[in-house]
């Protein structure tokens, strides 16, 4: 089992503090964030050690089961083995792209981001909200207050990554805004909070009644 603080460079496992590494990609799955893995033999086709990409639907080729296509953050697309001849070219990493229009998901800029600092700058987060302009797009309200729409499949591009906090124990539950009136939901102050310490102060929680 690969330690949570190691990443495969192509020749050895190297320390990588900011990204949790999971297991090799074992089957053809779409929308998975990946890096080069234990059977890698493709040089710098991925953009070099540490580069990441996302698995995408393959165009029709002569290759069958045991292969998956990846679009690297460099924009290049290639096919890789996920079980073919017992080889696994890829490992799964966290912060997968948002692949469809989902509301209430906390996100940050993703693999196909091209919108400068519209999100508030690197590391900024926001939440998906209703009002996407068309299929393959989703609207986001950033914590800065800015709102805009981003690609989740349009032009085969994915502008957003789902925010997940790396943990070696139990997964961390991701907070999202309360989007409608629901009773019995535990809540805390959200991205548009402007009510001072009415809630008891930062980090305080309550329940809807």
PDB file of C-alpha atoms in Angstrom:
ATOM      1  CA  UNK A   1       0.000   0.000   0.000  1.00  0.00           C
ATOM      2  CA  UNK A   2       1.324   3.415  -0.988  1.00  0.00           C
ATOM      3  CA  UNK A   3       1.784   5.800   1.971  1.00  0.00           C
ATOM      4  CA  UNK A   4      -0.513   8.848   1.853  1.00  0.00           C
ATOM      5  CA  UNK A   5       2.435  11.236   1.623  1.00  0.00           C
ATOM      6  CA  UNK A   6       4.232   9.609  -1.338  1.00  0.00           C
ATOM      7  CA  UNK A   7       3.891  10.160  -5.084  1.00  0.00           C
ATOM      8  CA  UNK A   8       5.416   8.104  -7.883  1.00  0.00           C
ATOM      9  CA  UNK A   9       7.922  10.073 -10.001  1.00  0.00           C
ATOM     10  CA  UNK A  10       8.485   7.369 -12.591  1.00  0.00           C
ATOM     11  CA  UNK A  11      11.475   5.815 -10.894  1.00  0.00           C
ATOM     12  CA  UNK A  12      10.834   6.118  -7.166  1.00  0.00           C
ATOM     13  CA  UNK A  13       8.270   7.172  -4.587  1.00  0.00           C
ATOM     14  CA  UNK A  14       8.898  10.777  -3.581  1.00  0.00           C
ATOM     15  CA  UNK A  15       7.438  12.859  -0.768  1.00  0.00           C
ATOM     16  CA  UNK A  16       4.550  15.134  -1.725  1.00  0.00           C
ATOM     17  CA  UNK A  17       2.948  16.886   1.236  1.00  0.00           C
ATOM     18  CA  UNK A  18       0.092  18.667  -0.510  1.00  0.00           C
ATOM     19  CA  UNK A  19      -1.611  15.804  -2.328  1.00  0.00           C
ATOM     20  CA  UNK A  20      -2.819  12.482  -1.037  1.00  0.00           C
ATOM     21  CA  UNK A  21      -2.065   9.525  -3.275  1.00  0.00           C
ATOM     22  CA  UNK A  22      -4.439   6.606  -3.351  1.00  0.00           C
ATOM     23  CA  UNK A  23      -4.128   3.322  -5.271  1.00  0.00           C
ATOM     24  CA  UNK A  24      -3.311   2.450  -8.883  1.00  0.00           C
ATOM     25  CA  UNK A  25      -6.207   2.937 -11.304  1.00  0.00           C
ATOM     26  CA  UNK A  26      -7.432  -0.632 -11.779  1.00  0.00           C
ATOM     27  CA  UNK A  27     -10.169  -0.230 -14.408  1.00  0.00           C
ATOM     28  CA  UNK A  28     -11.551   2.118 -17.039  1.00  0.00           C
ATOM     29  CA  UNK A  29     -13.174   4.935 -15.080  1.00  0.00           C
ATOM     30  CA  UNK A  30     -13.990   8.395 -16.441  1.00  0.00           C
ATOM     31  CA  UNK A  31     -13.370  11.618 -14.524  1.00  0.00           C
ATOM     32  CA  UNK A  32     -10.613  10.294 -12.273  1.00  0.00           C
ATOM     33  CA  UNK A  33      -7.637  12.527 -11.456  1.00  0.00           C
ATOM     34  CA  UNK A  34      -4.423  10.575 -12.080  1.00  0.00           C
ATOM     35  CA  UNK A  35      -0.613  10.697 -12.230  1.00  0.00           C
ATOM     36  CA  UNK A  36       1.987   8.261 -13.579  1.00  0.00           C
ATOM     37  CA  UNK A  37       1.973   4.998 -11.658  1.00  0.00           C
ATOM     38  CA  UNK A  38       4.012   1.861 -10.935  1.00  0.00           C
ATOM     39  CA  UNK A  39       4.070   0.454 -14.501  1.00  0.00           C
ATOM     40  CA  UNK A  40       4.796   3.790 -16.194  1.00  0.00           C
ATOM     41  CA  UNK A  41       7.069   3.503 -19.246  1.00  0.00           C
ATOM     42  CA  UNK A  42       5.993   6.499 -21.355  1.00  0.00           C
ATOM     43  CA  UNK A  43       8.776   8.996 -20.687  1.00  0.00           C
ATOM     44  CA  UNK A  44       7.482  12.540 -20.141  1.00  0.00           C
ATOM     45  CA  UNK A  45       4.328  12.001 -22.194  1.00  0.00           C
ATOM     46  CA  UNK A  46       2.392  13.258 -19.146  1.00  0.00           C
ATOM     47  CA  UNK A  47       4.366  16.509 -18.939  1.00  0.00           C
ATOM     48  CA  UNK A  48       7.013  15.272 -16.520  1.00  0.00           C
ATOM     49  CA  UNK A  49       7.183  13.856 -12.968  1.00  0.00           C
ATOM     50  CA  UNK A  50       4.407  15.211 -10.742  1.00  0.00           C
ATOM     51  CA  UNK A  51       2.115  16.140 -13.646  1.00  0.00           C
ATOM     52  CA  UNK A  52      -1.546  15.192 -13.389  1.00  0.00           C
ATOM     53  CA  UNK A  53      -4.443  14.643 -15.742  1.00  0.00           C
ATOM     54  CA  UNK A  54      -7.996  13.339 -15.891  1.00  0.00           C
ATOM     55  CA  UNK A  55      -9.377  10.187 -17.471  1.00  0.00           C
ATOM     56  CA  UNK A  56     -11.728  10.902 -20.375  1.00  0.00           C
ATOM     57  CA  UNK A  57     -13.808   8.892 -22.873  1.00  0.00           C
ATOM     58  CA  UNK A  58     -11.552   7.355 -25.525  1.00  0.00           C
ATOM     59  CA  UNK A  59     -12.097   7.888 -29.238  1.00  0.00           C
ATOM     60  CA  UNK A  60     -12.701   4.652 -31.139  1.00  0.00           C
ATOM     61  CA  UNK A  61      -9.404   2.767 -31.459  1.00  0.00           C
ATOM     62  CA  UNK A  62      -8.227  -0.783 -31.963  1.00  0.00           C
ATOM     63  CA  UNK A  63      -7.516  -1.044 -28.230  1.00  0.00           C
ATOM     64  CA  UNK A  64     -10.157  -2.738 -26.102  1.00  0.00           C
ATOM     65  CA  UNK A  65     -10.548  -3.551 -22.421  1.00  0.00           C
ATOM     66  CA  UNK A  66      -7.684  -2.752 -20.107  1.00  0.00           C
ATOM     67  CA  UNK A  67      -6.953   0.729 -21.510  1.00  0.00           C
ATOM     68  CA  UNK A  68      -8.123   4.218 -20.519  1.00  0.00           C
ATOM     69  CA  UNK A  69      -7.556   7.655 -22.055  1.00  0.00           C
ATOM     70  CA  UNK A  70      -6.063  10.577 -20.122  1.00  0.00           C
ATOM     71  CA  UNK A  71      -6.008  14.252 -20.927  1.00  0.00           C
ATOM     72  CA  UNK A  72      -2.971  15.707 -19.149  1.00  0.00           C
ATOM     73  CA  UNK A  73      -2.994  19.251 -17.787  1.00  0.00           C
ATOM     74  CA  UNK A  74      -0.686  20.109 -20.713  1.00  0.00           C
ATOM     75  CA  UNK A  75      -3.637  19.391 -23.051  1.00  0.00           C
ATOM     76  CA  UNK A  76      -2.155  16.232 -24.586  1.00  0.00           C
ATOM     77  CA  UNK A  77      -4.220  13.032 -24.685  1.00  0.00           C
ATOM     78  CA  UNK A  78      -2.946   9.438 -24.669  1.00  0.00           C
ATOM     79  CA  UNK A  79      -4.076   5.919 -23.778  1.00  0.00           C
ATOM     80  CA  UNK A  80      -2.721   3.941 -20.822  1.00  0.00           C
ATOM     81  CA  UNK A  81      -2.936   0.442 -19.380  1.00  0.00           C
ATOM     82  CA  UNK A  82      -5.313  -0.292 -16.512  1.00  0.00           C
ATOM     83  CA  UNK A  83      -4.822  -4.035 -16.274  1.00  0.00           C
ATOM     84  CA  UNK A  84      -3.739  -4.823 -19.824  1.00  0.00           C
ATOM     85  CA  UNK A  85      -0.884  -7.380 -19.667  1.00  0.00           C
ATOM     86  CA  UNK A  86      -0.998  -6.996 -15.873  1.00  0.00           C
ATOM     87  CA  UNK A  87       0.284  -3.401 -16.075  1.00  0.00           C
ATOM     88  CA  UNK A  88      -1.082  -0.290 -14.304  1.00  0.00           C
ATOM     89  CA  UNK A  89       0.332   2.941 -15.692  1.00  0.00           C
ATOM     90  CA  UNK A  90      -1.654   5.330 -13.487  1.00  0.00           C
ATOM     91  CA  UNK A  91      -2.328   6.116  -9.849  1.00  0.00           C
ATOM     92  CA  UNK A  92      -5.377   7.933  -8.531  1.00  0.00           C
ATOM     93  CA  UNK A  93      -4.944  11.249  -6.726  1.00  0.00           C
ATOM     94  CA  UNK A  94      -7.449  13.402  -4.897  1.00  0.00           C
ATOM     95  CA  UNK A  95      -9.243  16.525  -6.084  1.00  0.00           C
ATOM     96  CA  UNK A  96     -10.964  14.995  -9.076  1.00  0.00           C
ATOM     97  CA  UNK A  97     -12.635  17.346 -11.554  1.00  0.00           C
ATOM     98  CA  UNK A  98     -16.315  18.168 -11.290  1.00  0.00           C
ATOM     99  CA  UNK A  99     -17.718  16.132 -14.191  1.00  0.00           C
ATOM    100  CA  UNK A 100     -21.373  17.254 -14.285  1.00  0.00           C
ATOM    101  CA  UNK A 101     -23.764  19.973 -13.174  1.00  0.00           C
ATOM    102  CA  UNK A 102     -24.205  19.413  -9.440  1.00  0.00           C
ATOM    103  CA  UNK A 103     -25.490  22.031  -7.005  1.00  0.00           C
ATOM    104  CA  UNK A 104     -24.015  22.653  -3.564  1.00  0.00           C
ATOM    105  CA  UNK A 105     -20.570  21.213  -4.315  1.00  0.00           C
ATOM    106  CA  UNK A 106     -17.535  23.051  -2.937  1.00  0.00           C
ATOM    107  CA  UNK A 107     -14.967  23.511  -5.714  1.00  0.00           C
ATOM    108  CA  UNK A 108     -11.710  25.179  -6.676  1.00  0.00           C
ATOM    109  CA  UNK A 109     -10.017  25.780 -10.046  1.00  0.00           C
ATOM    110  CA  UNK A 110      -9.380  22.528 -11.893  1.00  0.00           C
ATOM    111  CA  UNK A 111      -7.336  20.983 -14.707  1.00  0.00           C
ATOM    112  CA  UNK A 112      -8.681  23.106 -17.597  1.00  0.00           C
ATOM    113  CA  UNK A 113      -8.871  26.424 -15.745  1.00  0.00           C
ATOM    114  CA  UNK A 114      -8.272  29.433 -18.022  1.00  0.00           C
ATOM    115  CA  UNK A 115     -10.108  32.204 -16.187  1.00  0.00           C
ATOM    116  CA  UNK A 116      -7.183  34.006 -14.508  1.00  0.00           C
ATOM    117  CA  UNK A 117      -8.066  35.068 -10.934  1.00  0.00           C
ATOM    118  CA  UNK A 118     -11.822  35.174 -11.486  1.00  0.00           C
ATOM    119  CA  UNK A 119     -12.102  32.785  -8.518  1.00  0.00           C
ATOM    120  CA  UNK A 120     -10.186  35.089  -6.194  1.00  0.00           C
ATOM    121  CA  UNK A 121      -6.755  33.575  -6.839  1.00  0.00           C
ATOM    122  CA  UNK A 122      -5.020  30.196  -6.480  1.00  0.00           C
ATOM    123  CA  UNK A 123      -6.396  28.155  -3.592  1.00  0.00           C
ATOM    124  CA  UNK A 124      -9.725  30.009  -3.491  1.00  0.00           C
ATOM    125  CA  UNK A 125     -12.917  27.988  -3.213  1.00  0.00           C
ATOM    126  CA  UNK A 126     -16.579  28.459  -4.005  1.00  0.00           C
ATOM    127  CA  UNK A 127     -19.819  26.523  -4.275  1.00  0.00           C
ATOM    128  CA  UNK A 128     -21.866  25.494  -7.285  1.00  0.00           C
ATOM    129  CA  UNK A 129     -25.255  27.197  -7.461  1.00  0.00           C
ATOM    130  CA  UNK A 130     -28.371  26.989  -9.660  1.00  0.00           C
ATOM    131  CA  UNK A 131     -28.420  28.908 -12.921  1.00  0.00           C
ATOM    132  CA  UNK A 132     -26.084  27.159 -15.380  1.00  0.00           C
ATOM    133  CA  UNK A 133     -26.353  28.839 -18.812  1.00  0.00           C
ATOM    134  CA  UNK A 134     -26.421  25.591 -20.823  1.00  0.00           C
ATOM    135  CA  UNK A 135     -25.619  21.887 -20.739  1.00  0.00           C
ATOM    136  CA  UNK A 136     -22.001  21.181 -19.806  1.00  0.00           C
ATOM    137  CA  UNK A 137     -21.695  24.336 -17.679  1.00  0.00           C
ATOM    138  CA  UNK A 138     -22.276  25.060 -13.996  1.00  0.00           C
ATOM    139  CA  UNK A 139     -22.453  28.341 -12.086  1.00  0.00           C
ATOM    140  CA  UNK A 140     -20.213  29.002  -9.078  1.00  0.00           C
ATOM    141  CA  UNK A 141     -20.394  31.601  -6.334  1.00  0.00           C
ATOM    142  CA  UNK A 142     -16.849  32.118  -5.066  1.00  0.00           C
ATOM    143  CA  UNK A 143     -16.167  32.957  -1.423  1.00  0.00           C
ATOM    144  CA  UNK A 144     -15.097  36.413  -2.660  1.00  0.00           C
ATOM    145  CA  UNK A 145     -18.698  37.013  -3.789  1.00  0.00           C
ATOM    146  CA  UNK A 146     -17.988  36.766  -7.529  1.00  0.00           C
ATOM    147  CA  UNK A 147     -20.243  34.538  -9.639  1.00  0.00           C
ATOM    148  CA  UNK A 148     -19.558  32.986 -13.056  1.00  0.00           C
ATOM    149  CA  UNK A 149     -20.218  29.837 -15.093  1.00  0.00           C
ATOM    150  CA  UNK A 150     -17.614  27.152 -15.831  1.00  0.00           C
ATOM    151  CA  UNK A 151     -17.244  24.106 -18.059  1.00  0.00           C
ATOM    152  CA  UNK A 152     -18.122  20.652 -16.717  1.00  0.00           C
ATOM    153  CA  UNK A 153     -17.906  18.770 -19.995  1.00  0.00           C
ATOM    154  CA  UNK A 154     -18.526  21.538 -22.524  1.00  0.00           C
ATOM    155  CA  UNK A 155     -15.770  21.478 -25.166  1.00  0.00           C
ATOM    156  CA  UNK A 156     -14.470  18.355 -23.345  1.00  0.00           C
ATOM    157  CA  UNK A 157     -13.101  20.698 -20.673  1.00  0.00           C
ATOM    158  CA  UNK A 158     -13.384  20.602 -16.873  1.00  0.00           C
ATOM    159  CA  UNK A 159     -12.622  23.915 -15.176  1.00  0.00           C
ATOM    160  CA  UNK A 160     -13.312  22.854 -11.580  1.00  0.00           C
ATOM    161  CA  UNK A 161     -12.019  20.355  -9.037  1.00  0.00           C
ATOM    162  CA  UNK A 162     -14.038  19.061  -6.117  1.00  0.00           C
ATOM    163  CA  UNK A 163     -12.515  20.138  -2.798  1.00  0.00           C
ATOM    164  CA  UNK A 164     -11.465  17.159  -0.656  1.00  0.00           C
ATOM    165  CA  UNK A 165      -9.265  17.385   2.399  1.00  0.00           C
ATOM    166  CA  UNK A 166      -6.606  14.661   2.496  1.00  0.00           C
ATOM    167  CA  UNK A 167      -6.836  12.410   5.526  1.00  0.00           C
ATOM    168  CA  UNK A 168      -5.282   9.096   6.419  1.00  0.00           C
ATOM    169  CA  UNK A 169      -8.207   8.114   8.626  1.00  0.00           C
ATOM    170  CA  UNK A 170     -11.874   8.800   8.052  1.00  0.00           C
ATOM    171  CA  UNK A 171     -12.808  11.082   5.155  1.00  0.00           C
ATOM    172  CA  UNK A 172     -13.621  14.683   6.045  1.00  0.00           C
ATOM    173  CA  UNK A 173     -17.169  15.780   5.355  1.00  0.00           C
ATOM    174  CA  UNK A 174     -17.214  18.729   2.952  1.00  0.00           C
ATOM    175  CA  UNK A 175     -19.298  21.734   4.000  1.00  0.00           C
ATOM    176  CA  UNK A 176     -21.711  23.172   1.458  1.00  0.00           C
ATOM    177  CA  UNK A 177     -24.259  25.999   1.767  1.00  0.00           C
ATOM    178  CA  UNK A 178     -27.808  25.169   2.797  1.00  0.00           C
ATOM    179  CA  UNK A 179     -29.675  25.638  -0.481  1.00  0.00           C
ATOM    180  CA  UNK A 180     -33.318  25.379   0.721  1.00  0.00           C
ATOM    181  CA  UNK A 181     -35.451  25.398   3.894  1.00  0.00           C
ATOM    182  CA  UNK A 182     -34.832  22.054   5.554  1.00  0.00           C
ATOM    183  CA  UNK A 183     -35.552  21.155   9.168  1.00  0.00           C
ATOM    184  CA  UNK A 184     -33.132  19.308  11.430  1.00  0.00           C
ATOM    185  CA  UNK A 185     -29.952  20.167   9.507  1.00  0.00           C
ATOM    186  CA  UNK A 186     -26.814  21.048  11.490  1.00  0.00           C
ATOM    187  CA  UNK A 187     -25.381  24.312  10.145  1.00  0.00           C
ATOM    188  CA  UNK A 188     -22.691  26.937  10.664  1.00  0.00           C
ATOM    189  CA  UNK A 189     -22.020  30.352   9.122  1.00  0.00           C
ATOM    190  CA  UNK A 190     -21.551  30.204   5.339  1.00  0.00           C
ATOM    191  CA  UNK A 191     -19.941  32.135   2.470  1.00  0.00           C
ATOM    192  CA  UNK A 192     -22.381  35.106   2.616  1.00  0.00           C
ATOM    193  CA  UNK A 193     -22.432  35.501   6.419  1.00  0.00           C
ATOM    194  CA  UNK A 194     -22.774  39.137   7.550  1.00  0.00           C
ATOM    195  CA  UNK A 195     -24.373  38.796  11.005  1.00  0.00           C
ATOM    196  CA  UNK A 196     -21.402  39.316  13.301  1.00  0.00           C
ATOM    197  CA  UNK A 197     -21.246  36.834  16.198  1.00  0.00           C
ATOM    198  CA  UNK A 198     -24.990  36.232  16.274  1.00  0.00           C
ATOM    199  CA  UNK A 199     -24.184  32.506  16.010  1.00  0.00           C
ATOM    200  CA  UNK A 200     -21.839  32.533  19.006  1.00  0.00           C
ATOM    201  CA  UNK A 201     -18.651  33.113  17.047  1.00  0.00           C
ATOM    202  CA  UNK A 202     -16.612  31.436  14.277  1.00  0.00           C
ATOM    203  CA  UNK A 203     -16.948  27.645  14.290  1.00  0.00           C
ATOM    204  CA  UNK A 204     -20.238  27.630  16.209  1.00  0.00           C
ATOM    205  CA  UNK A 205     -23.023  25.391  14.933  1.00  0.00           C
ATOM    206  CA  UNK A 206     -26.779  25.127  15.275  1.00  0.00           C
ATOM    207  CA  UNK A 207     -29.733  23.183  13.930  1.00  0.00           C
ATOM    208  CA  UNK A 208     -32.565  24.371  11.670  1.00  0.00           C
ATOM    209  CA  UNK A 209     -36.009  24.320  13.325  1.00  0.00           C
TER     210      UNK A 209
END
